[in-house]
Structure formats: C-alpha cells, structure tokens
mmCIF file of C-alpha atoms in Angstrom:
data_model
loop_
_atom_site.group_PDB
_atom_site.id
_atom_site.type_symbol
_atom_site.label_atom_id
_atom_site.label_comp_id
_atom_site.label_asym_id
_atom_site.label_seq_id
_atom_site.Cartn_x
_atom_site.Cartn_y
_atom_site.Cartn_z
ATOM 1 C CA UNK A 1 0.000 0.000 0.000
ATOM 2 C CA UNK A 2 0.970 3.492 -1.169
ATOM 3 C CA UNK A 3 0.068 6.277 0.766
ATOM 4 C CA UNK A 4 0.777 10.031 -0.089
ATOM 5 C CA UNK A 5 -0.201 12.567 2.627
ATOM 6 C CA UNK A 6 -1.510 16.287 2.507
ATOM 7 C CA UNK A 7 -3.733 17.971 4.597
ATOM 8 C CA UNK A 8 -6.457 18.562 2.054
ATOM 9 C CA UNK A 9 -5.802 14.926 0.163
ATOM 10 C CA UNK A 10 -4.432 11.994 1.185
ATOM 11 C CA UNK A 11 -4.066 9.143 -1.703
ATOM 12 C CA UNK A 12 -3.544 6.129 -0.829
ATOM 13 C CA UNK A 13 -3.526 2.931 -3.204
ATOM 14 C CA UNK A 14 -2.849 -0.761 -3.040
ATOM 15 C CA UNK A 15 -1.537 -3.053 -5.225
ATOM 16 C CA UNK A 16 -0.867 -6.963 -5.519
ATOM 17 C CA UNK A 17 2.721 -7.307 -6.378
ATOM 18 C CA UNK A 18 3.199 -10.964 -5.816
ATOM 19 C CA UNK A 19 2.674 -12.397 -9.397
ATOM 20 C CA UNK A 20 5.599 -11.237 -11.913
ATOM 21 C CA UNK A 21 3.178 -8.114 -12.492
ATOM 22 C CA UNK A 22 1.099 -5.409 -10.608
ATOM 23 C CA UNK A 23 -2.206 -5.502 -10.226
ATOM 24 C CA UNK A 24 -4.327 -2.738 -8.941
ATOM 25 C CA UNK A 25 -6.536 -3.606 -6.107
ATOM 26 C CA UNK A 26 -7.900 -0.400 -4.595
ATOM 27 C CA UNK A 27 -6.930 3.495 -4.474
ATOM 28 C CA UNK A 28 -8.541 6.271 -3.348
ATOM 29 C CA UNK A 29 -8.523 9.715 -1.960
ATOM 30 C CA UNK A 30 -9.155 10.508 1.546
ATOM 31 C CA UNK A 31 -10.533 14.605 1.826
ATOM 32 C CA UNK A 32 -10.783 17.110 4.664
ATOM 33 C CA UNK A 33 -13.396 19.280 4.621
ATOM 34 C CA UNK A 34 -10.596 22.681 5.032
ATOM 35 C CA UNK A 35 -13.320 24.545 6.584
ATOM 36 C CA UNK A 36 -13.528 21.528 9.586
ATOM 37 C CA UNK A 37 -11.213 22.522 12.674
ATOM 38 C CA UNK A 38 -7.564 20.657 12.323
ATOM 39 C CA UNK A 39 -8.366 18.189 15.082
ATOM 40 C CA UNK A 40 -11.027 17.267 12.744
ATOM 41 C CA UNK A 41 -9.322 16.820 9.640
ATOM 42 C CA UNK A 42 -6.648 14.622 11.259
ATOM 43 C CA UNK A 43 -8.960 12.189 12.672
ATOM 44 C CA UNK A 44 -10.437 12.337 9.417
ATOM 45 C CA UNK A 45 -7.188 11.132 7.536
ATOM 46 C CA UNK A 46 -6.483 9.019 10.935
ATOM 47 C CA UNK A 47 -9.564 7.061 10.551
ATOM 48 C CA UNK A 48 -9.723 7.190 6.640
ATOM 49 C CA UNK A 49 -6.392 5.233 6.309
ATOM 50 C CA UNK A 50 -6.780 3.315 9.733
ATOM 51 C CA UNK A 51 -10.670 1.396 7.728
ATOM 52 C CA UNK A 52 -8.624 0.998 4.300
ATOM 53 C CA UNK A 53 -5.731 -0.677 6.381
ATOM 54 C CA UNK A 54 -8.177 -2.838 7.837
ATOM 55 C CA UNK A 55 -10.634 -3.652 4.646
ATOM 56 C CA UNK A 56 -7.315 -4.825 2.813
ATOM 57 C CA UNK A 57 -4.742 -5.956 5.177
ATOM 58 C CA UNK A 58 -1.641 -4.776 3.211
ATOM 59 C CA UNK A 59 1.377 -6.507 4.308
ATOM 60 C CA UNK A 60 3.040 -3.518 3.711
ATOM 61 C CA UNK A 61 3.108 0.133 3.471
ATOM 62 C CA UNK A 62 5.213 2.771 1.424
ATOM 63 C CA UNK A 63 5.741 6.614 1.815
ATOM 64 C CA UNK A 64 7.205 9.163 -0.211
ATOM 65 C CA UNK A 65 10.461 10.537 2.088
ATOM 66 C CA UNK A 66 10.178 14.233 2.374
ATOM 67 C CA UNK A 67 12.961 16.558 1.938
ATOM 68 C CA UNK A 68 13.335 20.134 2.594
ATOM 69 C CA UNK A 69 10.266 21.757 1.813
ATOM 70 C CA UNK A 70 10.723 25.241 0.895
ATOM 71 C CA UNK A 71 7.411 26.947 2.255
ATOM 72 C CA UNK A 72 7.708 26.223 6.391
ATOM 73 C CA UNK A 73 3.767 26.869 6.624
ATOM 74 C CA UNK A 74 3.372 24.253 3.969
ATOM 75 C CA UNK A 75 5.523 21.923 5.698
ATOM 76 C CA UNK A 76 4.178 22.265 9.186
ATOM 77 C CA UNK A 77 0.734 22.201 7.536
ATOM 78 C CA UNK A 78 1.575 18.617 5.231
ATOM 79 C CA UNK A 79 3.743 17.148 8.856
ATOM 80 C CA UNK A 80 0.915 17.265 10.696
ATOM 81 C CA UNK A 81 -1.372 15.392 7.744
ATOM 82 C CA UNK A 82 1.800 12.682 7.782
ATOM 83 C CA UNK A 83 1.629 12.759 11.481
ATOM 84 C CA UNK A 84 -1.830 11.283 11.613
ATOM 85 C CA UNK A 85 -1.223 9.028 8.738
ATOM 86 C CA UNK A 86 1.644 7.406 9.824
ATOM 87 C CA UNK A 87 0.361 6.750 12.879
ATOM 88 C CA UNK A 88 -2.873 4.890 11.580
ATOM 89 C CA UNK A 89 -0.302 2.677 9.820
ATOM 90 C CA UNK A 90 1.865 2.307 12.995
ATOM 91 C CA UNK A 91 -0.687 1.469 15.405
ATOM 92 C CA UNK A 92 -2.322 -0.683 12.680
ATOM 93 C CA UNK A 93 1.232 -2.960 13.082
ATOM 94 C CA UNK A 94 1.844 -2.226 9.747
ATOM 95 C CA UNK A 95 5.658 -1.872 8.772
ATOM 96 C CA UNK A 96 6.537 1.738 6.848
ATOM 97 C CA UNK A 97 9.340 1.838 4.229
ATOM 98 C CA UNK A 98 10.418 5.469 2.449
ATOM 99 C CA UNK A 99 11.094 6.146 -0.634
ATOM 100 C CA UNK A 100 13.073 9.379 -2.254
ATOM 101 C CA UNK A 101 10.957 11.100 -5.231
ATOM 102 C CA UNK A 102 13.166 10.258 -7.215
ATOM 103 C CA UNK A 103 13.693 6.757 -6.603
ATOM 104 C CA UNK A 104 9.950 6.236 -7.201
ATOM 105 C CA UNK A 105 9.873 8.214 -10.442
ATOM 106 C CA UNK A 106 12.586 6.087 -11.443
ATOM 107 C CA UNK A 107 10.611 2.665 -10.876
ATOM 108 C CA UNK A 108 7.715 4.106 -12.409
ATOM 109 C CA UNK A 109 8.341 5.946 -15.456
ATOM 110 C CA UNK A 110 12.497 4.625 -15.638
ATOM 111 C CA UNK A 111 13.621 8.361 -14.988
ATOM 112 C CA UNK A 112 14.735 10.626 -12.006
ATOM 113 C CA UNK A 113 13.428 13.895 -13.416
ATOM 114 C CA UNK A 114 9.878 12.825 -14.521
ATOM 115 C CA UNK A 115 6.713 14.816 -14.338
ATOM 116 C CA UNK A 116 3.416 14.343 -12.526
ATOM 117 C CA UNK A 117 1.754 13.516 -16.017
ATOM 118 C CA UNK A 118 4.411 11.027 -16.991
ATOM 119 C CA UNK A 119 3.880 9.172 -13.805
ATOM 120 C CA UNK A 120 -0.125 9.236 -13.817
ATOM 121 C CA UNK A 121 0.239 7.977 -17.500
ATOM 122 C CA UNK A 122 2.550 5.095 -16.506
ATOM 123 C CA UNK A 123 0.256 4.328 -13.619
ATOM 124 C CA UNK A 124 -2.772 4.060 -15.292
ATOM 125 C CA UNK A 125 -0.303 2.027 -18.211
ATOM 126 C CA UNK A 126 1.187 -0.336 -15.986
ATOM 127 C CA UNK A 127 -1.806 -1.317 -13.564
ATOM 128 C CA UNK A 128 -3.904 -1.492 -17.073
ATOM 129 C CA UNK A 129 -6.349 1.200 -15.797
ATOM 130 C CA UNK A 130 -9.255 2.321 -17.775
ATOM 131 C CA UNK A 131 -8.636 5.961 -17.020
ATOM 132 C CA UNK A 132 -6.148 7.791 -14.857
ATOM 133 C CA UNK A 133 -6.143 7.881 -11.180
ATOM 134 C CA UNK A 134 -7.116 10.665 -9.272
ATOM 135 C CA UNK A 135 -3.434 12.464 -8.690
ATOM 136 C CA UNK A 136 -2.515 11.878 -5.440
ATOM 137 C CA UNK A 137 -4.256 8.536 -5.912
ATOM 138 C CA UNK A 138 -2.023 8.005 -8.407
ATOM 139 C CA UNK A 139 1.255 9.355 -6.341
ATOM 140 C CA UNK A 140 0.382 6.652 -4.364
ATOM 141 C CA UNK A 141 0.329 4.039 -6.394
ATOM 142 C CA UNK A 142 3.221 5.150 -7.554
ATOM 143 C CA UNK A 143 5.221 4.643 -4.258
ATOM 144 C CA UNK A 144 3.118 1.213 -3.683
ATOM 145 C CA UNK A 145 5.092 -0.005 -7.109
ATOM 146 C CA UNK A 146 8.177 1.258 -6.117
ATOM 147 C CA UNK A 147 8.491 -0.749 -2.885
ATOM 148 C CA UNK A 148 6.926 -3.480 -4.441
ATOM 149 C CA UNK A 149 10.056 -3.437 -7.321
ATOM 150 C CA UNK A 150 12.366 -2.896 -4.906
ATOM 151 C CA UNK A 151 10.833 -6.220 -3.093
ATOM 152 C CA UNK A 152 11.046 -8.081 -5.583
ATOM 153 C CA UNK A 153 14.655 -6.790 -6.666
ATOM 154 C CA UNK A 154 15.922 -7.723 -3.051
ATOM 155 C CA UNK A 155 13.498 -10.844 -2.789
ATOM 156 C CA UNK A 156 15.708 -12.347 -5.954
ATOM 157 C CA UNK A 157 19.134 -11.777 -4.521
ATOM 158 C CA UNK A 158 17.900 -12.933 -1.151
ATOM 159 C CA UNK A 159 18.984 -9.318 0.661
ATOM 160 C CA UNK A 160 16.888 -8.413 3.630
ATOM 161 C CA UNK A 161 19.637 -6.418 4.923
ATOM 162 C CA UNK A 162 19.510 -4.089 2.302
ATOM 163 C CA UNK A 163 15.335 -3.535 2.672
ATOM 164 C CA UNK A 164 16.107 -3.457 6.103
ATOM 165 C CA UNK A 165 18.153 -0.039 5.669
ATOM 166 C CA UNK A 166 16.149 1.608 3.562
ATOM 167 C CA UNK A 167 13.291 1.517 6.257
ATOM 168 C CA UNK A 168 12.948 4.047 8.312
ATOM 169 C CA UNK B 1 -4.862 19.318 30.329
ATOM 170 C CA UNK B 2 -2.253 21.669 27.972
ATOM 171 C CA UNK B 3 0.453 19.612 25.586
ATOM 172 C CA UNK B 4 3.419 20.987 24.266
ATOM 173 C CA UNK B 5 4.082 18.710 21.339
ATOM 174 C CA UNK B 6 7.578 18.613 20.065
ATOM 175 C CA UNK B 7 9.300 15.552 18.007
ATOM 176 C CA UNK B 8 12.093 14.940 20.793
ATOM 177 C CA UNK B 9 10.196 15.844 23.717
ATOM 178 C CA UNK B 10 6.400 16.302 24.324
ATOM 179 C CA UNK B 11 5.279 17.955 27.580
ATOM 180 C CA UNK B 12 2.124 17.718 29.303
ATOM 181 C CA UNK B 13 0.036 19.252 32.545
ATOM 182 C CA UNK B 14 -3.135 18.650 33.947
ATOM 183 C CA UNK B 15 -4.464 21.272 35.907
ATOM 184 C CA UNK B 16 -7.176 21.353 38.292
ATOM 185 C CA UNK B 17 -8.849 24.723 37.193
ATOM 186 C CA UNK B 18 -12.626 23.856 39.733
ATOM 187 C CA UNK B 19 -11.720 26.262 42.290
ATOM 188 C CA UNK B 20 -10.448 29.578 42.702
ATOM 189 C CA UNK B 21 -6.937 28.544 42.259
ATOM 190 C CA UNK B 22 -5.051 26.297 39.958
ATOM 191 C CA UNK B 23 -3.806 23.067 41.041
ATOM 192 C CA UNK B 24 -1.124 21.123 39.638
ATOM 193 C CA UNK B 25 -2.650 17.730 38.947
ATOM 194 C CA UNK B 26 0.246 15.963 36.864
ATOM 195 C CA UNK B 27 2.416 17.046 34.549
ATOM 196 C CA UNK B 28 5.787 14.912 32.393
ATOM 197 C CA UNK B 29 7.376 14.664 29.253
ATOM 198 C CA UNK B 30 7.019 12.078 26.759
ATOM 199 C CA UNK B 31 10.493 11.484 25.134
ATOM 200 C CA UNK B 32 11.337 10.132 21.820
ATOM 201 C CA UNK B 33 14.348 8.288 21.211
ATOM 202 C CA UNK B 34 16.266 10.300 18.349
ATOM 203 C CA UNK B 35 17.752 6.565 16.719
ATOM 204 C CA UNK B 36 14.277 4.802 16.309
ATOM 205 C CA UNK B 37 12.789 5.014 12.603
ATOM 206 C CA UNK B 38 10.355 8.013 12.722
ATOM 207 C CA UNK B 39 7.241 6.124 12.503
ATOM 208 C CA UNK B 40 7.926 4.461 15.895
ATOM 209 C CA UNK B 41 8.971 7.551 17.267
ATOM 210 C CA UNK B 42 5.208 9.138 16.514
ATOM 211 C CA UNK B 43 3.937 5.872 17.909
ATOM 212 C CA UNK B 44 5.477 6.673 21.068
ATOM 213 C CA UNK B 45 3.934 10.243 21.194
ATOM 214 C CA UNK B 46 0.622 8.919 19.999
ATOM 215 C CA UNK B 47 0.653 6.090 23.044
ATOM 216 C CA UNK B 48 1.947 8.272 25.842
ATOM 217 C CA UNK B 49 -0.371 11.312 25.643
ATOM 218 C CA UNK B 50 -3.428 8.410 24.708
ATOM 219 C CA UNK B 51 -2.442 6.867 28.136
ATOM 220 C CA UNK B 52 -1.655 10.331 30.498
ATOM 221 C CA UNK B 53 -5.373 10.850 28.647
ATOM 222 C CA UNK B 54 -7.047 7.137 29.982
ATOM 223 C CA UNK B 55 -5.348 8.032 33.477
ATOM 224 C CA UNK B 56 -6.506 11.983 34.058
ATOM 225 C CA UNK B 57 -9.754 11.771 31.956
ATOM 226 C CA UNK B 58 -9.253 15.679 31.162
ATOM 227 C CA UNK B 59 -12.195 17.579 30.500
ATOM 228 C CA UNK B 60 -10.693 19.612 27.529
ATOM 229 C CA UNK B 61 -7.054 20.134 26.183
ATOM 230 C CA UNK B 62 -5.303 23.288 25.209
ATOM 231 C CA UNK B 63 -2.113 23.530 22.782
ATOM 232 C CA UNK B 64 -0.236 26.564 21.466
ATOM 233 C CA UNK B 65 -1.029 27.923 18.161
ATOM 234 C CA UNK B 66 2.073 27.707 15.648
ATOM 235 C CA UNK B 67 2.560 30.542 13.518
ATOM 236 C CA UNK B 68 4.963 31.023 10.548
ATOM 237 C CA UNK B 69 8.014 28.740 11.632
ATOM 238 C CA UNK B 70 11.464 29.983 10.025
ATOM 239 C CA UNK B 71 13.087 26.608 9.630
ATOM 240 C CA UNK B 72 10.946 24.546 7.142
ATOM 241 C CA UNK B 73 12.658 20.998 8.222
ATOM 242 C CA UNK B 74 11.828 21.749 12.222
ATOM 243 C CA UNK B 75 8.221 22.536 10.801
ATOM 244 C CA UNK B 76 7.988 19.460 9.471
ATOM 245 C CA UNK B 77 9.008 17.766 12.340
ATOM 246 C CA UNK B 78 6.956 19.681 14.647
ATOM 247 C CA UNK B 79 4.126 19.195 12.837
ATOM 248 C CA UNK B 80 4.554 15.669 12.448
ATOM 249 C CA UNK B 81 4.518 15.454 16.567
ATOM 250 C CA UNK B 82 1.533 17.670 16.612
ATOM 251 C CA UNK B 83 0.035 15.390 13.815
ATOM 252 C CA UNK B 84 0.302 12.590 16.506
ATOM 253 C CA UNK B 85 -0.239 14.304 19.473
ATOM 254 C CA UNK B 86 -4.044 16.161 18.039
ATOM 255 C CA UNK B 87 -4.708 12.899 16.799
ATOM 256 C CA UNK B 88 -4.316 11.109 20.129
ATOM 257 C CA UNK B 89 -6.753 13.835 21.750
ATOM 258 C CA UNK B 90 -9.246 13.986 18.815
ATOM 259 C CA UNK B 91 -9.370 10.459 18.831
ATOM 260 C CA UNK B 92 -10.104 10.072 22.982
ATOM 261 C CA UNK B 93 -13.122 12.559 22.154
ATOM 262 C CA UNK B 94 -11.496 15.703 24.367
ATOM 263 C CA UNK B 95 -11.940 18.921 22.954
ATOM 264 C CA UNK B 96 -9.077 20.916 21.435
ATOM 265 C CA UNK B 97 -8.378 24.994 21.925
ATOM 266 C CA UNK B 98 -5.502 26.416 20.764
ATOM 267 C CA UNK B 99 -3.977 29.649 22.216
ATOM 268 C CA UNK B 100 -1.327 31.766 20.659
ATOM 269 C CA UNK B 101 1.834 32.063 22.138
ATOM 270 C CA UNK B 102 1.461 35.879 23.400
ATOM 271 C CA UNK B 103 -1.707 34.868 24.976
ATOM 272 C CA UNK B 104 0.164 32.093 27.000
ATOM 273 C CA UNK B 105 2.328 34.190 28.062
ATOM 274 C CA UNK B 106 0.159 37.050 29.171
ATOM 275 C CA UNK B 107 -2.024 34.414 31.192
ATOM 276 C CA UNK B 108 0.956 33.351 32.993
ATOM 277 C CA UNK B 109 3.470 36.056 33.976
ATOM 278 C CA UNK B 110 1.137 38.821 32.609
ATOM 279 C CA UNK B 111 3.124 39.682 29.927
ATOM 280 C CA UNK B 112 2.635 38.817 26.237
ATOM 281 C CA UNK B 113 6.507 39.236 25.999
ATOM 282 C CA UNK B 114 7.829 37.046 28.914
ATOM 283 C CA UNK B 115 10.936 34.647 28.337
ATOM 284 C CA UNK B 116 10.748 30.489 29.084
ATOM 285 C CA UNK B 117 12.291 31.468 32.435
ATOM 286 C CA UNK B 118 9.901 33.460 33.392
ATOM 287 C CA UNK B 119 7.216 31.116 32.741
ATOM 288 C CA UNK B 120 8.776 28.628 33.784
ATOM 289 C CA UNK B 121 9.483 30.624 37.703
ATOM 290 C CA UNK B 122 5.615 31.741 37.120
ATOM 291 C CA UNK B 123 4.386 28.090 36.587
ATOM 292 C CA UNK B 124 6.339 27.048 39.639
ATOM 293 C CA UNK B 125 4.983 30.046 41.825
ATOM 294 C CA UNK B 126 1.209 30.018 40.707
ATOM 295 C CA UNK B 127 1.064 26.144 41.057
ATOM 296 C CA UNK B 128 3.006 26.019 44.628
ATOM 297 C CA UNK B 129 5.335 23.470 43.172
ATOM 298 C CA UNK B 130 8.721 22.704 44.897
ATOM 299 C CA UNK B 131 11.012 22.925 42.399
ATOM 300 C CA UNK B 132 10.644 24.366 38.580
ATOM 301 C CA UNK B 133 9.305 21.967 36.361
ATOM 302 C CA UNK B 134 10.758 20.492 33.386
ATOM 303 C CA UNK B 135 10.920 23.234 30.254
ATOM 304 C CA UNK B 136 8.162 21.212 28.103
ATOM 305 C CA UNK B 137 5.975 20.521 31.323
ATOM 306 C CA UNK B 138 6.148 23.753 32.076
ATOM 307 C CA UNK B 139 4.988 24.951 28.927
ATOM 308 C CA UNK B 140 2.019 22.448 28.846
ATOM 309 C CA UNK B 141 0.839 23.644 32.237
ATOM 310 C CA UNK B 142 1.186 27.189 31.028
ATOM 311 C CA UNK B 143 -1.142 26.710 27.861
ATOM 312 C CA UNK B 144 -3.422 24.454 30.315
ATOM 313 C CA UNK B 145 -3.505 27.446 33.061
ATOM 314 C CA UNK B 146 -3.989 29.639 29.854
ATOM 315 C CA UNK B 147 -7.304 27.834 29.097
ATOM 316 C CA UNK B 148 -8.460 27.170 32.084
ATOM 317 C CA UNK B 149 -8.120 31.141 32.794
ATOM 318 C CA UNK B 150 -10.258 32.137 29.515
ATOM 319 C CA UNK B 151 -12.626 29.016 30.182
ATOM 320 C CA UNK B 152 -13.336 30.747 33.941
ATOM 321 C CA UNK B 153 -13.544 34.216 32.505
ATOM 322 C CA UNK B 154 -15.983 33.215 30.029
ATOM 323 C CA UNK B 155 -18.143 31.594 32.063
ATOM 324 C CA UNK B 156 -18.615 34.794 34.327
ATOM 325 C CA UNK B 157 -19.690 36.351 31.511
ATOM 326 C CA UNK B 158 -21.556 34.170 30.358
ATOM 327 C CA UNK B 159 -20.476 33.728 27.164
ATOM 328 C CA UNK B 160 -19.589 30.552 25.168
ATOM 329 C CA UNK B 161 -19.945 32.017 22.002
ATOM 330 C CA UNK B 162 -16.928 33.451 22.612
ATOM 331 C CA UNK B 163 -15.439 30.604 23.566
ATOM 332 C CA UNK B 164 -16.331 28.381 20.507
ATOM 333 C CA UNK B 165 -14.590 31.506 18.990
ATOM 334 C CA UNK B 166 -11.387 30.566 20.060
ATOM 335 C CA UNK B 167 -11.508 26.574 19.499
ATOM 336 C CA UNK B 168 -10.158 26.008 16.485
#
C-alpha cells in the first residue's frame, strides 16, 4: 500500500505485487473538509487510512520521504497530515518503508526527473487502468510499485539487509 | 490538560482549574528516542499522551497555536509530533483549543513578551510546586492554566460564544 499525505488529500492505493506483475486492487482519496477545525481533519485522515488498512490488510506500506520543503507553513501544515497518517499505519502494526521522489519516479516511469503527467500515464499504463487515477491517488500508487520493485529486486538476490536499511 | 508537542520531547500538565486557584494535577514529558525510525517515534507520542489521557480523563485540552516557523525541516518535524499528538486527543473525544503564544504568556506572567524562564518561575509560583518543572511541562501547564483562565472568565460572563470563537 501506497500512501501520499496532505492535509487537504491523502491518496492512498494498493496493489498486488506478488505475481511477476502489478495488479491494482484499490486506491482512493481521503478529503478534509478545510473549513472543519484541524483536530477534525486529522482524525479524518487518521480514521480514513486506519478502515482501508483494515478492509485490505496490506502486508506492507510505502511513503514518499520528504525533503526540505521550501514553504515552512506548507511543511508544518503537510507534517501534521503525515503525522496522523503514519500513525494509523503504525498502530495498525503495519511496517513503513520510504522512498526518495526520485527513486519512485525512477521505478515508475524509468527516470529521475519525470513529471506528474508522466507518472499518472505510466500508472494508469502499468496497472492497465481504464482511465487515470485521481493524482494523489495516483502518487500513491506510484510509491506502492516502487516498494513493491524494490521487493522483488531484493526478494531475488535474497537481501533483507539491504530492505532493512532503507526503512525508516 | 495543555500539551506541548515537540518531536524529541512532548510535555504535558493537567491542571485542576474547579476552584479559585489552579492546582497542579500531573504534569511529564514524553520522550522520543532520536535513533528509532520516525514512525515508531510518533507511535510513542501517539501512546503516551493516549495513556496520560485514559489516566486523568481531562475535561478539555489546550495547545499553542504555531505561527509562521522559520526553519521549514523543524516545521515538518513539529508538525509531524503535533500530527500525533491532536490525533491522540481527537481520537479520545477531548476537545481541542488552541492559544497563541502571546496569549500564554500574558495568562501566565502577565506579559505577552515574557521569556521560558519566566514562565517557567511563574508556573512554579502560581502552582506552589517545589522545584521548577521540566521546560516542556512547564509549557504544557502554562497553555493548560492559559485555558483554564479564559474558560473561567468566560463563564462569568456568560459567554460561550466566545469561547467556541477561540476553538479552532
């Protein structure tokens, strides 16, 4: 399971990456109502991610790593949103692995520097969607295939020790 | 009950505002250990003020506003703690206000423009405490002291519009 947090929309998606491809099982959009109180809006994206987690059991979940954001407002303002997200997956026992944008850009679309579009149009390629996903649905899928190719990379070379440091 | 979330250390106070004077009910710090993986770290936030919460039963909780933040990476961490620490609160069903930092302040030592020591001496004084309490403590009795001043004033008056003004 993908999951990209904001404090107006949280994606999250999940995909079955246990066959040799992915297949898209579920991904959505969790929304605050930005006229609600912020207590409000975090227990919305709190218990939002917390019934997903439990209506599909991932075995897994993956979040974009954040760097330095340039707006501080913004960044207290999208820390709080991963604050109560990543706590519905820790208290749901679920363990979290990060990803770099890049690195997930790279699995998706095969390069570093790609664009939103590119990535929602390999998204909706790859999990043979009908039409693209919502956008941060789709940013989430997007991090859901990247741990799942990373997985898979480490799962054929037998390295746990190497999945084991990139989670955070 | 006033928290002072903070992604090393979170502080809290419960105050016994019934009477004519405050009294200091509890108060502690929640620490994070800096080498756990972030999630974990949030976990332990989340758990601590959820049971200091189950143990009190506070009526209502008060945090400090954050305004504009210079350093974008500390406002992503601090807002990742708050993220947890609202969330905890929210999701026990306490109410949250949240008071700006002047306000605090002005409540406290009755000055808007008081330094942490100063608080810190005040919080001691007004709560007949035998020695200062610890920095983040201190601060979450302040906030807690804060509210339960403008909760008391309000209700002489009369007036809980005013009140639902300021909860946020």
């Amino acid at each position: 399971m993908g999951i990209d947090p904001g404090s107006r929309k949280t994606g999250y998606g999940i995909v079955d990456m246990d066959g040799p491809r992915s297949r898209h099982i579920a991904s959505g959009c969790i929304q605050t109502a930005s006229d609600r109180p912020l207590p409000e809006r975090l227990k919305t994206i709190f218990e939002g991610l917390t019934a997903v987690i439990q209506s599909w059991r991932p075995a897994e979940v993956a979040v974009e790593q954040v760097f330095m954001h340039r707006n501080p407002d913004s960044a207290l303002k999208l820390g709080q949103a991963r604050g109560a997200a990543l706590c519905a997956v820790v208290l749901a026992g679920v363990p979290i692995s990060e990803y770099a944008p890049r690195a997930i850009k790279q699995a998706v679309v095969g390069s570093g520097a790609a664009d939103k579009s590119q990535v929602q149009r390999m998204i909706t390629l790859l999990l043979s969607l009908s039409e693209p996903p919502q956008a941060d649905a789709a940013d989430a899928l997007a991090v859901a295939i990247c741990h799942g190719h990373t997985r898979q990379t480490l799962r054929r070379f037998g390295s746990a020790a190497v999945l084991a440091g990139r989670r955070r």
